[in-house]
Structure formats: C-alpha cells, structure tokens
Tab-separated table of C-alpha atoms and ligand atoms in Angstrom:
chain	number	residue	atom	x	y	z
A	117	MET	CA	0.006	-0.013	0.006
A	118	ARG	CA	1.337	3.399	-0.973
A	119	ILE	CA	-0.075	6.599	0.427
A	120	ILE	CA	0.396	9.791	-1.515
A	121	ARG	CA	-0.319	13.050	0.254
A	122	ALA	CA	-1.869	15.762	-1.873
A	123	LYS	CA	-2.104	19.424	-0.820
A	124	ASP	CA	-5.741	19.828	-1.679
A	125	TYR	CA	-8.562	18.495	-3.916
A	126	ASP	CA	-7.055	19.871	-7.107
A	127	ASP	CA	-3.648	18.426	-6.346
A	128	MET	CA	-5.257	15.039	-5.536
A	129	SER	CA	-7.190	15.156	-8.778
A	130	ARG	CA	-4.094	15.952	-10.895
A	131	LYS	CA	-2.023	13.267	-9.241
A	132	ALA	CA	-4.777	10.676	-9.839
A	133	ALA	CA	-5.226	11.818	-13.411
A	134	ASN	CA	-1.463	11.475	-13.936
A	135	ILE	CA	-1.537	7.816	-12.867
A	136	ILE	CA	-4.545	7.082	-15.100
A	137	SER	CA	-2.949	8.895	-17.976
A	138	ALA	CA	0.313	6.973	-17.527
A	139	GLN	CA	-1.654	3.700	-17.572
A	140	VAL	CA	-3.378	4.683	-20.877
A	141	ILE	CA	-0.089	5.818	-22.437
A	142	MET	CA	1.698	2.589	-21.392
A	143	LYS	CA	-1.210	0.322	-22.485
A	144	PRO	CA	-3.481	2.154	-24.923
A	145	ASP	CA	-5.963	-0.735	-25.006
A	146	CYS	CA	-6.202	-1.085	-21.224
A	147	VAL	CA	-9.330	-1.764	-19.216
A	148	LEU	CA	-10.122	1.022	-16.791
A	149	GLY	CA	-12.438	0.359	-13.866
A	150	LEU	CA	-14.141	3.681	-13.203
A	151	ALA	CA	-15.974	5.141	-10.227
A	152	THR	CA	-18.629	7.723	-9.542
A	153	GLY	CA	-19.223	10.039	-6.570
A	154	GLY	CA	-18.091	13.545	-5.992
A	155	THR	CA	-14.469	12.700	-5.364
A	156	PRO	CA	-13.336	11.655	-8.853
A	157	VAL	CA	-15.089	14.542	-10.690
A	158	GLY	CA	-11.890	16.636	-10.606
A	159	THR	CA	-9.859	13.708	-11.851
A	160	TYR	CA	-12.142	13.309	-14.859
A	161	ALA	CA	-12.043	17.063	-15.544
A	162	GLN	CA	-8.225	16.913	-15.566
A	163	LEU	CA	-8.256	13.979	-18.010
A	164	VAL	CA	-10.679	15.829	-20.290
A	165	ASP	CA	-8.341	18.849	-20.164
A	166	TRP	CA	-5.345	16.724	-21.209
A	167	TYR	CA	-7.417	15.007	-23.878
A	168	ASN	CA	-8.342	18.432	-25.345
A	169	LYS	CA	-4.651	19.341	-25.422
A	170	GLY	CA	-3.967	16.113	-27.396
A	171	ASP	CA	-2.005	14.483	-24.576
A	172	ILE	CA	-4.199	11.469	-23.994
A	173	ASP	CA	-6.078	9.168	-26.323
A	174	PHE	CA	-8.994	7.023	-25.106
A	175	SER	CA	-9.813	5.467	-28.495
A	176	GLN	CA	-8.649	2.011	-27.575
A	177	ILE	CA	-9.559	1.779	-23.899
A	178	THR	CA	-12.437	-0.217	-22.438
A	179	SER	CA	-14.170	0.990	-19.276
A	180	VAL	CA	-16.130	-1.012	-16.742
A	181	ASN	CA	-17.864	0.978	-14.068
A	182	LEU	CA	-18.099	-0.204	-10.501
A	183	ASP	CA	-21.773	0.093	-9.829
A	184	GLU	CA	-25.231	1.349	-10.707
A	185	TYR	CA	-28.497	2.017	-8.879
A	186	ARG	CA	-31.052	-0.791	-9.380
A	187	GLY	CA	-34.127	0.594	-11.067
A	188	LEU	CA	-32.647	3.716	-12.686
A	189	LYS	CA	-32.676	3.880	-16.474
A	190	ARG	CA	-29.587	5.120	-18.310
A	191	ASP	CA	-31.115	8.509	-19.076
A	192	HIS	CA	-32.017	9.226	-15.446
A	193	GLU	CA	-29.878	12.177	-14.381
A	194	GLN	CA	-28.731	10.365	-11.215
A	195	SER	CA	-27.828	7.126	-12.910
A	196	TYR	CA	-24.177	6.349	-12.924
A	197	TRP	CA	-24.399	5.781	-16.687
A	198	TYR	CA	-25.478	9.378	-17.003
A	199	PHE	CA	-22.863	10.627	-14.560
A	200	MET	CA	-20.048	8.950	-16.427
A	201	HIS	CA	-21.187	10.395	-19.778
A	202	GLU	CA	-21.581	13.901	-18.324
A	203	ASN	CA	-18.179	13.895	-16.613
A	204	LEU	CA	-16.049	11.915	-19.016
A	205	PHE	CA	-17.347	9.745	-21.843
A	206	ASN	CA	-19.122	12.478	-23.811
A	207	LYS	CA	-15.994	14.659	-23.638
A	208	VAL	CA	-13.360	12.205	-24.826
A	209	ASN	CA	-12.943	9.716	-27.655
A	210	VAL	CA	-13.798	6.515	-25.859
A	211	LYS	CA	-15.788	4.249	-28.146
A	212	PRO	CA	-19.412	3.800	-27.071
A	213	GLU	CA	-19.218	0.092	-27.679
A	214	ASN	CA	-16.333	-0.146	-25.125
A	215	ILE	CA	-18.315	1.401	-22.267
A	216	TYR	CA	-19.849	-0.899	-19.660
A	217	VAL	CA	-21.921	-0.043	-16.591
A	218	PRO	CA	-24.093	-2.591	-14.702
A	219	ASN	CA	-27.588	-2.541	-16.245
A	220	GLY	CA	-29.690	-0.792	-13.569
A	221	SER	CA	-32.850	-1.036	-15.637
A	222	ASN	CA	-32.758	-4.825	-15.607
A	223	MET	CA	-34.815	-5.620	-12.478
A	224	ASP	CA	-33.740	-9.254	-12.696
A	225	ALA	CA	-30.834	-8.957	-10.316
A	226	ASP	CA	-29.384	-12.386	-10.905
A	227	ALA	CA	-29.339	-11.925	-14.716
A	228	ALA	CA	-27.955	-8.333	-14.465
A	229	CYS	CA	-25.139	-9.407	-12.144
A	230	LYS	CA	-24.251	-12.566	-14.073
A	231	GLU	CA	-24.134	-10.541	-17.334
A	232	TYR	CA	-21.764	-7.966	-15.773
A	233	ASP	CA	-19.384	-10.601	-14.435
A	234	GLU	CA	-19.281	-12.192	-17.934
A	235	ILE	CA	-18.458	-8.794	-19.462
A	236	ILE	CA	-15.583	-8.257	-17.017
A	237	GLU	CA	-14.232	-11.670	-17.807
A	238	LYS	CA	-14.625	-11.175	-21.526
A	239	VAL	CA	-12.631	-7.885	-21.492
A	240	GLY	CA	-9.823	-9.691	-19.614
A	241	GLY	CA	-10.215	-8.149	-16.177
A	242	ILE	CA	-9.265	-4.704	-15.014
A	243	ASP	CA	-5.841	-3.027	-15.453
A	244	LEU	CA	-6.519	-0.041	-13.225
A	245	GLN	CA	-9.429	0.358	-10.853
A	246	LEU	CA	-10.260	3.823	-9.625
A	247	LEU	CA	-12.163	3.998	-6.293
A	248	GLY	CA	-13.680	6.477	-3.935
A	249	ILE	CA	-14.643	5.536	-0.407
A	250	GLY	CA	-17.940	5.828	1.444
A	251	GLU	CA	-18.023	7.219	4.944
A	252	ASP	CA	-18.897	3.730	6.224
A	253	GLY	CA	-15.943	2.215	4.294
A	254	HIS	CA	-17.911	1.017	1.224
A	255	ILE	CA	-16.170	0.664	-2.100
A	256	GLY	CA	-18.341	0.575	-5.203
A	257	PHE	CA	-21.479	-0.270	-3.285
A	258	ASN	CA	-19.927	-3.066	-1.230
A	259	GLU	CA	-21.491	-2.081	2.109
A	260	PRO	CA	-20.305	-3.217	5.551
A	261	ALA	CA	-21.323	-6.895	5.859
A	262	ASP	CA	-20.529	-10.180	7.600
A	263	ASN	CA	-18.429	-11.434	4.669
A	264	PHE	CA	-16.808	-10.102	1.546
A	265	GLU	CA	-19.035	-10.626	-1.530
A	266	LEU	CA	-17.055	-11.983	-4.477
A	267	GLY	CA	-18.695	-11.141	-7.787
A	268	THR	CA	-21.242	-8.583	-8.964
A	269	HIS	CA	-24.299	-8.612	-6.655
A	270	CYS	CA	-27.327	-6.694	-5.643
A	271	VAL	CA	-27.017	-4.752	-2.366
A	272	ASP	CA	-29.371	-3.006	-0.002
A	273	LEU	CA	-27.871	0.416	0.576
A	274	THR	CA	-27.265	1.401	4.183
A	275	GLU	CA	-28.892	4.419	5.786
A	276	SER	CA	-25.498	6.094	5.927
A	277	THR	CA	-25.046	5.703	2.155
A	278	ILE	CA	-28.580	6.864	1.407
A	279	GLU	CA	-27.976	9.920	3.629
A	280	ALA	CA	-24.595	10.684	1.956
A	281	ASN	CA	-26.017	10.309	-1.552
A	282	LYS	CA	-29.260	12.196	-1.080
A	283	ARG	CA	-27.449	15.487	-1.963
A	284	PHE	CA	-27.693	14.375	-5.627
A	285	PHE	CA	-31.456	13.807	-5.474
A	286	ASN	CA	-34.379	16.046	-4.578
A	287	SER	CA	-34.790	14.140	-1.229
A	288	ALA	CA	-33.634	10.983	0.551
A	289	ASP	CA	-36.934	9.339	-0.500
A	290	GLU	CA	-35.861	9.446	-4.115
A	291	VAL	CA	-32.534	7.635	-3.515
A	292	PRO	CA	-32.875	4.014	-4.813
A	293	ARG	CA	-32.669	1.482	-1.960
A	294	GLN	CA	-30.647	-1.045	-3.934
A	295	ALA	CA	-27.756	-1.160	-6.327
A	296	TYR	CA	-25.730	-3.575	-8.423
A	297	THR	CA	-22.017	-3.494	-7.613
A	298	MET	CA	-18.857	-5.238	-8.666
A	299	GLY	CA	-17.733	-7.570	-5.971
A	300	ILE	CA	-14.661	-7.502	-3.780
A	301	ARG	CA	-12.911	-10.330	-5.652
A	302	THR	CA	-13.277	-8.435	-8.915
A	303	ILE	CA	-11.838	-5.251	-7.377
A	304	MET	CA	-9.004	-7.204	-5.683
A	305	GLN	CA	-8.185	-8.869	-9.055
A	306	ALA	CA	-7.619	-5.480	-10.685
A	307	ARG	CA	-3.914	-5.264	-11.496
A	308	LYS	CA	-3.673	-1.765	-9.943
A	309	VAL	CA	-6.098	-0.030	-7.579
A	310	LEU	CA	-6.117	3.719	-7.115
A	311	MET	CA	-8.263	5.356	-4.458
A	312	VAL	CA	-8.992	9.062	-4.171
A	313	ALA	CA	-10.254	10.595	-0.875
A	314	ASN	CA	-10.651	14.168	0.178
A	315	GLY	CA	-12.207	16.145	2.973
A	316	LYS	CA	-12.552	15.920	6.761
A	317	ASN	CA	-15.506	13.562	6.553
A	318	LYS	CA	-13.248	10.830	5.174
A	319	ALA	CA	-10.477	11.134	7.809
A	320	GLN	CA	-11.846	8.637	10.306
A	321	ILE	CA	-12.701	5.968	7.775
A	322	ILE	CA	-9.322	6.277	6.075
A	323	LYS	CA	-7.737	5.586	9.468
A	324	ASP	CA	-10.032	2.640	10.232
A	325	ALA	CA	-9.734	1.153	6.737
A	326	PHE	CA	-5.982	1.276	6.319
A	327	PHE	CA	-4.638	1.318	9.872
A	328	GLY	CA	-7.151	-1.028	11.462
A	329	PRO	CA	-8.022	-4.677	11.037
A	330	VAL	CA	-9.053	-6.159	7.681
A	331	THR	CA	-12.740	-6.871	8.083
A	332	PRO	CA	-15.851	-6.993	5.840
A	333	GLN	CA	-17.406	-4.552	8.319
A	334	VAL	CA	-15.016	-2.002	6.702
A	335	PRO	CA	-15.020	-3.247	3.081
A	336	ALA	CA	-12.155	-0.985	1.948
A	337	SER	CA	-9.819	-2.553	4.555
A	338	ILE	CA	-9.303	-5.528	2.209
A	339	LEU	CA	-7.227	-3.212	0.013
A	340	GLN	CA	-4.426	-3.469	2.605
A	341	MET	CA	-3.801	-6.887	1.066
A	342	HIS	CA	-3.751	-5.736	-2.589
A	343	PRO	CA	-0.242	-5.921	-4.090
A	344	ASP	CA	-0.520	-2.606	-5.932
A	345	PHE	CA	-2.795	-0.261	-4.025
A	346	ILE	CA	-2.274	3.503	-4.112
A	347	LEU	CA	-4.255	5.951	-1.908
A	348	ILE	CA	-4.144	9.594	-2.832
A	349	GLY	CA	-5.646	11.738	-0.167
A	350	ASP	CA	-5.746	15.471	0.517
A	351	GLU	CA	-4.464	16.833	3.833
A	352	GLU	CA	-7.916	16.649	5.488
A	353	ALA	CA	-8.607	13.051	4.499
A	354	LEU	CA	-5.150	12.024	5.726
A	355	SER	CA	-5.262	14.189	8.865
A	356	LEU	CA	-5.611	11.176	11.267
A	357	VAL	CA	-2.933	8.963	9.751
B	52	LIG	C1	-21.120	6.208	-3.884
B	52	LIG	C2	-20.417	5.331	-4.898
B	52	LIG	C3	-19.012	5.048	-4.494
B	52	LIG	C4	-18.288	6.295	-4.012
B	52	LIG	C5	-19.014	6.876	-2.795
B	52	LIG	C6	-18.374	8.097	-2.199
B	52	LIG	O1	-21.737	5.492	-2.862
B	52	LIG	N1	-21.110	4.116	-5.169
B	52	LIG	O2	-18.310	4.445	-5.565
B	52	LIG	O3	-16.997	6.036	-3.639
B	52	LIG	O4	-20.381	7.219	-3.253
B	52	LIG	O5	-18.782	9.196	-2.879
B	52	LIG	P1	-18.116	10.644	-2.732
B	52	LIG	O6	-16.895	10.586	-3.599
B	52	LIG	O7	-19.154	11.576	-3.252
B	52	LIG	O8	-17.819	10.843	-1.295
C-alpha cells in the first residue's frame, strides 16, 4: 500500500489523473475500472483537459464501471451511466461500444449481475481500478457486511449511504434502496487499484480502513492486502494517519 499526500482537492485530482494517464499511455488498449461520486469529478475534468490538449487518447480503452443504482434507467440524471457520460465519456474519444456499466434497468438482479461478471471476464479483467470511499468504508456499493461478496451482486444500501447520496437527489426518499455493484474479488483482481479521498468527513474511515483490522465490516480494509494499491488523499482526509 502506498499513500500519496496531496495538498488539496485539485492536487489530488491531478495526481490521480497522472496515474490514469500513464496507464493509458503505457497500455493504450487497457481496461479502466471507473468510479462515480463527488471525489473523482476533478480527476475526470483533468483527464478531459489533457485530452483536449492532445495529450491522452482514449480510443482503444475499455471501461467497466463499478456500480449502478437498481431501477434507474440510463437516461435518469442520477444514474451512474449518465454521470459517467456527463463527466467523461461524452467529452473524450472513448468508443461507445467499449463502455460498460451494470444494467440498472434490468430488475432481474441475478441476470444483471451474471451478465456483468461475464463482461468483465470477456474484456480480460481490469488493469486499473479507480475507487472512492464511502463514509462507512464502502467501495463501489460493497457495504459493511458479515463477509466479503465476491462477484457482482445486488445490495441493500445502508442508511449512511442513502444519507450521503441524497445530496444528488431532490430528497432521501428518491434515492434508490438497492444497487448492483462489482464484488470485492473483482476489485481485488484489478492489477492496480487507485483510491482518491478528500475532505474531513473521510479522515476517520481512512484511518479505520488502512490502519485497522481487515474486516468485511469495513469493506475498503481488504485493500491493505492488494499488491498494488495507491491511496491519494488530501491533507484533510489524511489528517488522522
Ligand atoms: C457512492 C459510490 C461510491 C463512492 C461513494 C463516495 O456510494 N457508489 O463508488 O466512492 O459514493 O462518494 P463521494 O466521492 O461523493 O464521497
């Protein structure tokens, strides 16, 4: 595990974008595992900027996103499909046929999850997985649980996650109660994992996840065992470690 201290949000975003950019330059047809949430928005903006300057080419990459709300159609403004297109895909030259997000509009959870695992296998697994972290230690939507879930699965979101994510909806009532998420095994099998974290509200969970015991009650803690895990945090997020 490597921890990189960034001065602030912009510095964190540039450092993360640098690592993603290096990955794409070194392996133009790489598979990027991408994440949503407020934290990576600046990273995507930086990548778009470099793309516009001609410094990075996404034409051969494949992307597999971590998760999606169950029951939201792609064109719903709070779907992760929509988020990724708004923040990155519509602004760079990634090929539409190389973009994968779990199918939130398929209410048959078993079928949707099986299909997604088959896609990840078909593309050859993930070269670089970008992650944020929830205040309860969730990664993707792997919520605190009694055991680590392996493959893509359907989860009931915790109250803490619904509370944290309601800022994107009109009210907490509108936040979907379930989501499809990549499992812990899939994330752990990514060849490189890059987590971004910023702000005071992440300080305690960063300490618990990476300086406490490895436990499914803090899903991100499993990353302590990943052979190539990089955490980039700003001063506030790293203030307790
Ligand atoms: C959501 C996403 C996670 C993300 C988390 C934190 O729950 N499913 O992938 O890491 O939010 O979001 P933020 O970066 O806004 O704190």
